[in-house]
Coordinates of C-alpha atoms in Angstrom, one line a residue:
X22 CA -0.1 0.1 0.3
X23 CA 1.5 3.4 -1.1
X24 CA 1.8 5.5 2.2
X25 CA -0.6 8.7 2.4
X26 CA 1.2 12.2 1.8
X27 CA -0.1 14.8 4.5
X28 CA 0.7 18.4 2.7
X29 CA 2.9 20.5 4.9
X30 CA -0.1 23.2 5.4
X31 CA -2.4 20.7 7.0
X32 CA 0.1 19.6 9.5
X33 CA 2.7 22.8 10.1
X34 CA 1.3 25.6 12.5
X35 CA 0.0 29.2 11.6
X36 CA 2.8 30.3 12.3
X37 CA 5.2 28.3 10.8
X38 CA 3.1 28.4 7.7
X39 CA 3.3 32.1 7.2
X40 CA 7.3 32.0 7.6
X41 CA 7.3 29.5 4.6
X42 CA 4.8 31.0 2.3
X43 CA 5.8 31.0 -1.6
X44 CA 7.9 34.4 -2.3
X45 CA 9.5 33.0 -5.4
X46 CA 7.4 32.9 -8.5
X47 CA 9.6 30.1 -9.7
X48 CA 8.5 27.9 -6.7
X49 CA 5.1 28.8 -7.3
X50 CA 5.0 27.8 -10.8
X51 CA 7.1 24.5 -9.8
X52 CA 4.2 23.6 -7.5
X53 CA 1.6 24.4 -10.3
X54 CA 3.3 22.4 -13.0
X55 CA 3.8 25.6 -15.1
X56 CA 7.1 26.9 -17.1
X57 CA 8.4 30.2 -15.3
X58 CA 10.1 31.1 -19.1
X59 CA 6.5 31.3 -20.3
X60 CA 6.4 34.8 -18.5
X61 CA 9.7 36.8 -18.8
X62 CA 7.8 39.9 -17.8
X63 CA 7.2 39.3 -13.9
X64 CA 10.0 40.8 -13.1
X65 CA 9.8 44.6 -13.0
X66 CA 5.9 44.0 -11.8
X67 CA 7.6 42.0 -8.7
X68 CA 10.4 44.7 -7.8
X69 CA 7.0 47.3 -7.4
X70 CA 4.8 44.5 -5.2
X71 CA 6.3 41.3 -4.1
X72 CA 4.8 37.7 -4.5
X73 CA 3.2 36.3 -1.3
X74 CA 1.0 33.7 -1.3
X75 CA 0.4 30.4 1.7
X76 CA 0.7 26.6 0.2
X77 CA -2.7 26.2 1.6
X78 CA -4.1 28.4 -0.8
X79 CA -1.8 27.3 -3.8
X80 CA -3.4 23.7 -3.0
X81 CA -7.0 24.9 -4.4
X82 CA -5.4 26.0 -7.6
X83 CA -5.8 23.9 -10.7
X84 CA -2.4 22.9 -12.0
X85 CA -1.1 23.5 -15.7
X86 CA -3.5 26.9 -15.7
X87 CA -2.0 30.2 -16.0
X88 CA -5.8 31.4 -16.1
X89 CA -6.9 29.7 -12.7
X90 CA -9.0 32.3 -11.1
X91 CA -7.1 31.8 -7.6
X92 CA -3.8 32.3 -9.2
X93 CA -5.0 35.2 -11.4
X94 CA -5.2 37.0 -8.1
X95 CA -1.8 36.8 -7.1
X96 CA 0.0 36.3 -10.2
X97 CA 2.2 39.5 -11.1
X98 CA 1.4 40.9 -14.5
X99 CA 3.3 43.3 -16.9
X100 CA 0.5 45.0 -17.0
X101 CA 0.9 46.8 -13.3
X102 CA 3.5 48.7 -14.6
X103 CA 1.7 50.5 -17.3
X104 CA 0.4 54.1 -16.1
X105 CA -3.3 54.3 -16.6
X106 CA -5.0 57.3 -16.1
X107 CA -7.2 57.7 -12.7
X108 CA -5.5 55.2 -11.2
X109 CA -3.4 56.1 -8.3
X110 CA -1.2 55.3 -5.0
X111 CA -4.3 56.3 -2.6
X112 CA -7.3 55.8 -4.2
X113 CA -9.4 56.0 -1.1
X114 CA -7.9 58.7 0.6
X115 CA -7.4 57.0 3.4
X116 CA -3.9 59.1 4.4
X117 CA -6.6 62.1 4.5
X118 CA -8.4 60.5 7.1
X119 CA -5.3 59.1 9.1
X120 CA -5.3 61.6 12.3
X121 CA -3.2 59.5 14.3
X122 CA -0.7 56.4 13.2
X123 CA -2.5 53.4 12.9
X124 CA -6.1 54.4 12.8
X125 CA -8.5 55.6 9.5
X126 CA -11.5 57.6 10.8
X127 CA -14.0 57.9 7.2
X128 CA -17.1 56.9 8.6
X129 CA -19.6 58.2 10.9
X130 CA -19.7 55.6 14.0
X131 CA -16.7 53.7 13.4
X132 CA -12.9 53.5 12.7
X133 CA -10.4 51.2 11.5
X134 CA -6.9 50.3 13.3
X135 CA -4.2 49.0 10.9
X136 CA -3.7 45.9 13.1
X137 CA -0.8 44.5 11.2
X138 CA 0.8 45.8 8.1
X139 CA 1.5 41.7 7.2
X140 CA -0.6 39.5 5.0
X141 CA -0.5 35.7 4.3
X142 CA -1.3 36.4 0.8
X143 CA -0.5 39.5 -1.7
X144 CA -3.8 39.8 -4.2
X145 CA -2.7 42.2 -6.9
X146 CA -5.3 44.5 -6.8
X147 CA -5.5 45.0 -3.4
X148 CA -6.3 49.1 -2.7
X149 CA -3.5 48.9 -0.2
X150 CA -0.8 47.9 -1.9
X151 CA 1.1 51.4 -2.0
X152 CA -0.1 51.9 1.7
X153 CA 2.8 53.7 3.8
X154 CA 2.7 51.2 6.2
X155 CA 5.8 52.2 8.0
X156 CA 3.9 55.5 9.7
X157 CA 1.0 53.1 10.8
X158 CA 2.1 50.3 12.4
X159 CA 1.9 51.4 15.9
X160 CA 3.9 49.0 18.5
X161 CA 1.7 47.5 22.0
X162 CA 3.2 50.5 23.9
X163 CA 2.2 52.9 20.9
X164 CA -1.8 51.8 20.7
X165 CA -2.4 54.3 23.4
X166 CA -2.8 57.6 21.1
X167 CA -5.4 55.7 18.6
X168 CA -7.5 54.3 22.2
X169 CA -7.6 58.0 23.3
X170 CA -8.9 59.1 20.1
X171 CA -11.5 56.2 19.9
X172 CA -12.6 57.1 23.7
X173 CA -12.5 61.2 23.2
X174 CA -15.3 60.3 20.2
X175 CA -18.4 58.7 21.9
X176 CA -20.3 58.7 18.5
X177 CA -18.0 55.7 17.8
X178 CA -19.7 52.2 18.2
X179 CA -17.4 49.9 16.5
X180 CA -13.8 49.4 15.6
X181 CA -12.8 47.6 12.4
X182 CA -9.4 45.7 12.7
X183 CA -7.8 45.6 9.2
X184 CA -4.2 45.8 7.8
X185 CA -2.5 44.0 6.3
X186 CA -4.3 41.4 7.8
X187 CA -5.4 41.4 11.3
X188 CA -4.9 37.8 11.8
X189 CA -1.6 37.6 11.0
X190 CA -0.9 39.5 14.6
X191 CA -0.1 36.8 17.3
X192 CA -3.3 36.0 19.6
X193 CA -1.4 37.6 22.7
X194 CA -1.4 41.1 20.6
X195 CA -4.8 40.9 19.6
X196 CA -5.9 39.4 23.1
X197 CA -4.3 43.0 24.6
X198 CA -5.4 45.1 22.0
X199 CA -9.2 44.0 22.2
X200 CA -9.6 43.9 25.7
X201 CA -8.1 48.0 25.4
X202 CA -10.9 48.2 23.3
X203 CA -13.4 46.7 25.2
X204 CA -12.4 48.9 28.1
X205 CA -14.1 51.9 26.5
X206 CA -17.9 51.5 27.2
X207 CA -19.3 53.2 24.0
X208 CA -17.8 50.9 21.8
X209 CA -20.0 47.8 21.1
X210 CA -19.0 46.1 18.3
X211 CA -15.7 44.5 17.1
X212 CA -15.3 43.6 13.3
X213 CA -12.3 42.0 11.8
X214 CA -11.6 42.0 7.9
X215 CA -9.2 39.0 6.8
X216 CA -8.5 36.9 4.3
X217 CA -6.7 33.9 6.6
X218 CA -9.8 31.7 7.0
X219 CA -9.2 31.2 3.1
X220 CA -5.6 31.3 2.6
X221 CA -4.6 30.1 5.9
X222 CA -7.3 28.2 7.5
X223 CA -5.0 26.6 10.1
X224 CA -5.3 30.1 11.8
X225 CA -8.4 29.6 13.1
X226 CA -7.2 27.7 16.8
X227 CA -9.1 27.3 19.7
X228 CA -6.9 30.3 21.2
X229 CA -7.8 32.4 18.6
X230 CA -11.3 31.6 19.2
X231 CA -10.9 32.6 22.7
X232 CA -9.4 35.9 22.3
X233 CA -12.4 36.9 19.5
X234 CA -14.9 35.6 21.9
X235 CA -14.1 36.3 25.7
X236 CA -15.0 39.8 25.9
X237 CA -18.3 42.2 25.9
X238 CA -18.0 43.0 22.4
X239 CA -20.1 41.7 19.5
X240 CA -18.0 40.1 17.1
X241 CA -18.4 40.4 13.2
X242 CA -16.0 38.7 10.9
X243 CA -15.6 40.0 7.4
X244 CA -13.9 37.3 5.1
X245 CA -13.1 38.3 1.4
X246 CA -13.8 35.5 -0.6
X247 CA -13.7 36.2 -4.5
X248 CA -14.4 32.8 -6.3
X249 CA -16.1 29.7 -4.9
X250 CA -13.1 27.5 -5.4
X251 CA -11.3 29.5 -2.6
X252 CA -13.4 27.2 -0.2
X253 CA -12.5 23.6 0.3
X254 CA -12.5 21.6 3.3
X255 CA -10.3 23.1 5.5
X256 CA -11.8 26.3 5.0
X257 CA -15.4 25.1 5.2
X258 CA -13.9 24.0 8.9
X259 CA -12.5 26.8 10.0
X260 CA -15.7 29.2 9.1
X261 CA -17.8 26.7 10.9
X262 CA -15.8 26.9 14.4
X263 CA -15.9 30.4 13.9
X264 CA -20.0 30.8 13.7
X265 CA -20.0 28.0 16.2
X266 CA -18.4 30.0 18.4
X267 CA -21.3 33.1 17.9
X268 CA -18.8 35.2 15.6
X269 CA -21.1 36.9 12.9
X270 CA -19.8 36.1 9.5
X271 CA -20.2 37.9 6.4
X272 CA -18.2 38.0 2.9
X273 CA -16.9 40.7 0.5
X274 CA -15.7 40.2 -2.8
X275 CA -14.1 42.5 -5.4
X276 CA -15.7 42.3 -9.0
X277 CA -12.2 41.2 -10.9
X278 CA -11.8 40.7 -15.0
X279 CA -11.1 37.4 -15.7
X280 CA -11.8 36.0 -12.2
X281 CA -15.2 36.9 -11.1
X282 CA -17.3 39.0 -13.5
X283 CA -19.4 36.5 -14.9
X284 CA -22.9 36.0 -13.1
X285 CA -22.9 32.4 -12.8
X286 CA -19.5 32.7 -11.1
X287 CA -21.2 35.4 -8.6
X288 CA -24.1 33.1 -7.8
X289 CA -21.9 30.3 -7.1
X290 CA -20.1 32.0 -5.3
X291 CA -22.9 33.0 -3.1
X292 CA -24.5 29.6 -2.6
X293 CA -21.3 28.0 -1.3
X294 CA -20.6 30.9 0.9
X295 CA -24.0 30.2 2.3
X296 CA -23.2 26.5 2.5
X297 CA -20.6 27.2 4.8
X298 CA -22.4 29.9 7.2
X299 CA -21.6 33.1 5.8
X300 CA -24.1 35.8 4.4
X301 CA -22.8 37.7 1.4
X302 CA -22.3 41.0 2.2
X303 CA -20.5 43.6 -0.6
X304 CA -19.3 43.2 -3.9
X305 CA -17.0 45.9 -4.7
X306 CA -16.5 47.7 -7.8
X307 CA -12.6 47.9 -8.6
X308 CA -10.9 50.4 -6.2
X309 CA -8.6 52.7 -8.5
X310 CA -5.1 51.6 -7.3
X311 CA -2.0 52.3 -9.2
X312 CA -1.0 48.8 -10.9
X313 CA -4.4 47.3 -10.7
X314 CA -5.8 48.3 -14.0
X315 CA -6.2 45.0 -15.6
X316 CA -8.8 43.8 -12.8
X317 CA -11.0 46.6 -13.4
X318 CA -14.9 45.8 -14.5
X319 CA -17.1 49.1 -15.8
X320 CA -20.1 50.0 -14.0
X321 CA -21.8 49.0 -16.9
X322 CA -21.1 45.9 -17.1
X323 CA -20.9 45.4 -13.4
X324 CA -24.6 46.4 -13.3
X325 CA -25.5 43.9 -15.8
X326 CA -24.1 41.5 -13.9
X327 CA -25.8 42.1 -10.8
X328 CA -29.0 42.1 -12.9
X329 CA -28.5 38.3 -13.9
X330 CA -27.3 37.8 -10.3
X331 CA -30.9 39.0 -9.1
X332 CA -32.7 36.8 -11.2
X333 CA -30.9 33.7 -10.2
X334 CA -30.6 34.2 -6.6
X335 CA -33.2 34.8 -3.4
X336 CA -32.7 38.4 -2.0
X337 CA -30.5 37.1 0.9
X338 CA -28.0 35.5 -1.1
X339 CA -27.5 38.9 -3.4
X340 CA -24.4 41.3 -2.1
X341 CA -24.7 45.1 -2.6
X342 CA -23.0 46.1 -5.6
X343 CA -21.1 49.0 -4.3
X344 CA -18.0 51.1 -5.2
X345 CA -16.0 53.4 -2.2
X346 CA -15.8 57.0 -2.9
X347 CA -13.0 59.4 -1.5
X348 CA -14.2 61.6 0.8
X349 CA -17.5 60.1 0.9
X350 CA -19.9 59.9 4.0
X351 CA -20.4 56.0 3.3
X352 CA -19.7 53.3 0.5
X353 CA -21.7 54.3 -2.1
X354 CA -24.6 51.5 -3.8
X355 CA -24.7 51.2 -7.3
X356 CA -28.5 51.2 -8.6
X357 CA -29.1 48.8 -11.0
X358 CA -32.3 50.5 -12.8

């Protein structure tokens, strides 16, 4: 009998998997049976925004397929280096809403904390791919300025942990930060925006559940899944664990050319999310960040797709199609009629 071979991402700790993430495109292509000689255009794009992807995410990709929808999310492209009008470093003007290091306050009643500059995956369309994390990465000692800001604004009911990815921080760090947030009486909701249950499901540990749940705050987790192929057995187990712990699970996607700009793909994604206990929340049109123009889908096409999605799903499974504009008071729903 041939012995079963267990993949490294199924046995190693999440911290070890973070350390061993793939940074070399030649390693990535070797895993997928692709020839790096076919893609001489990668070097310049890699210099501007490096490759980062976990073994767990690579395991969900189709070998031998340059157009795999998961591969395309992390694949450097020559088009990233071609300037395009309207595509800029800070498309959401976050630096104009950055009153103290590590804190972004754009919308009434909620603020966002840059909890960690690290990610387990570098999405090539990321609107923070050019964000100055060096100026917005407070240590545990330096969080007081952001916490004082929150305490001084009683209208703030919700604190959002983002990044990078907040779950790239260790449990001790998260516990200390969340405890200090929970000490602010007018904050009632903790929200986390993360990709790790999808790209590093081993991150969902009993220790993480304890960290997120052993406080008085209502905890919401917004995952970021763009395609149903991102949800495998390990991710389903991780999400089920979070849901059973009482954490509200929502999903936001980005509409990406060549990846999910198809009504059937979007319908399948919503159904798959519901199967694993996650409610579709937002479908974003692309934020116009420099280097991501090849992913752009026009608003006209986005609205056409969403009309098809509306016809194919019950209303509770239809995400809201939105765009985020700089200096706006909220995300803007895009009317379909």
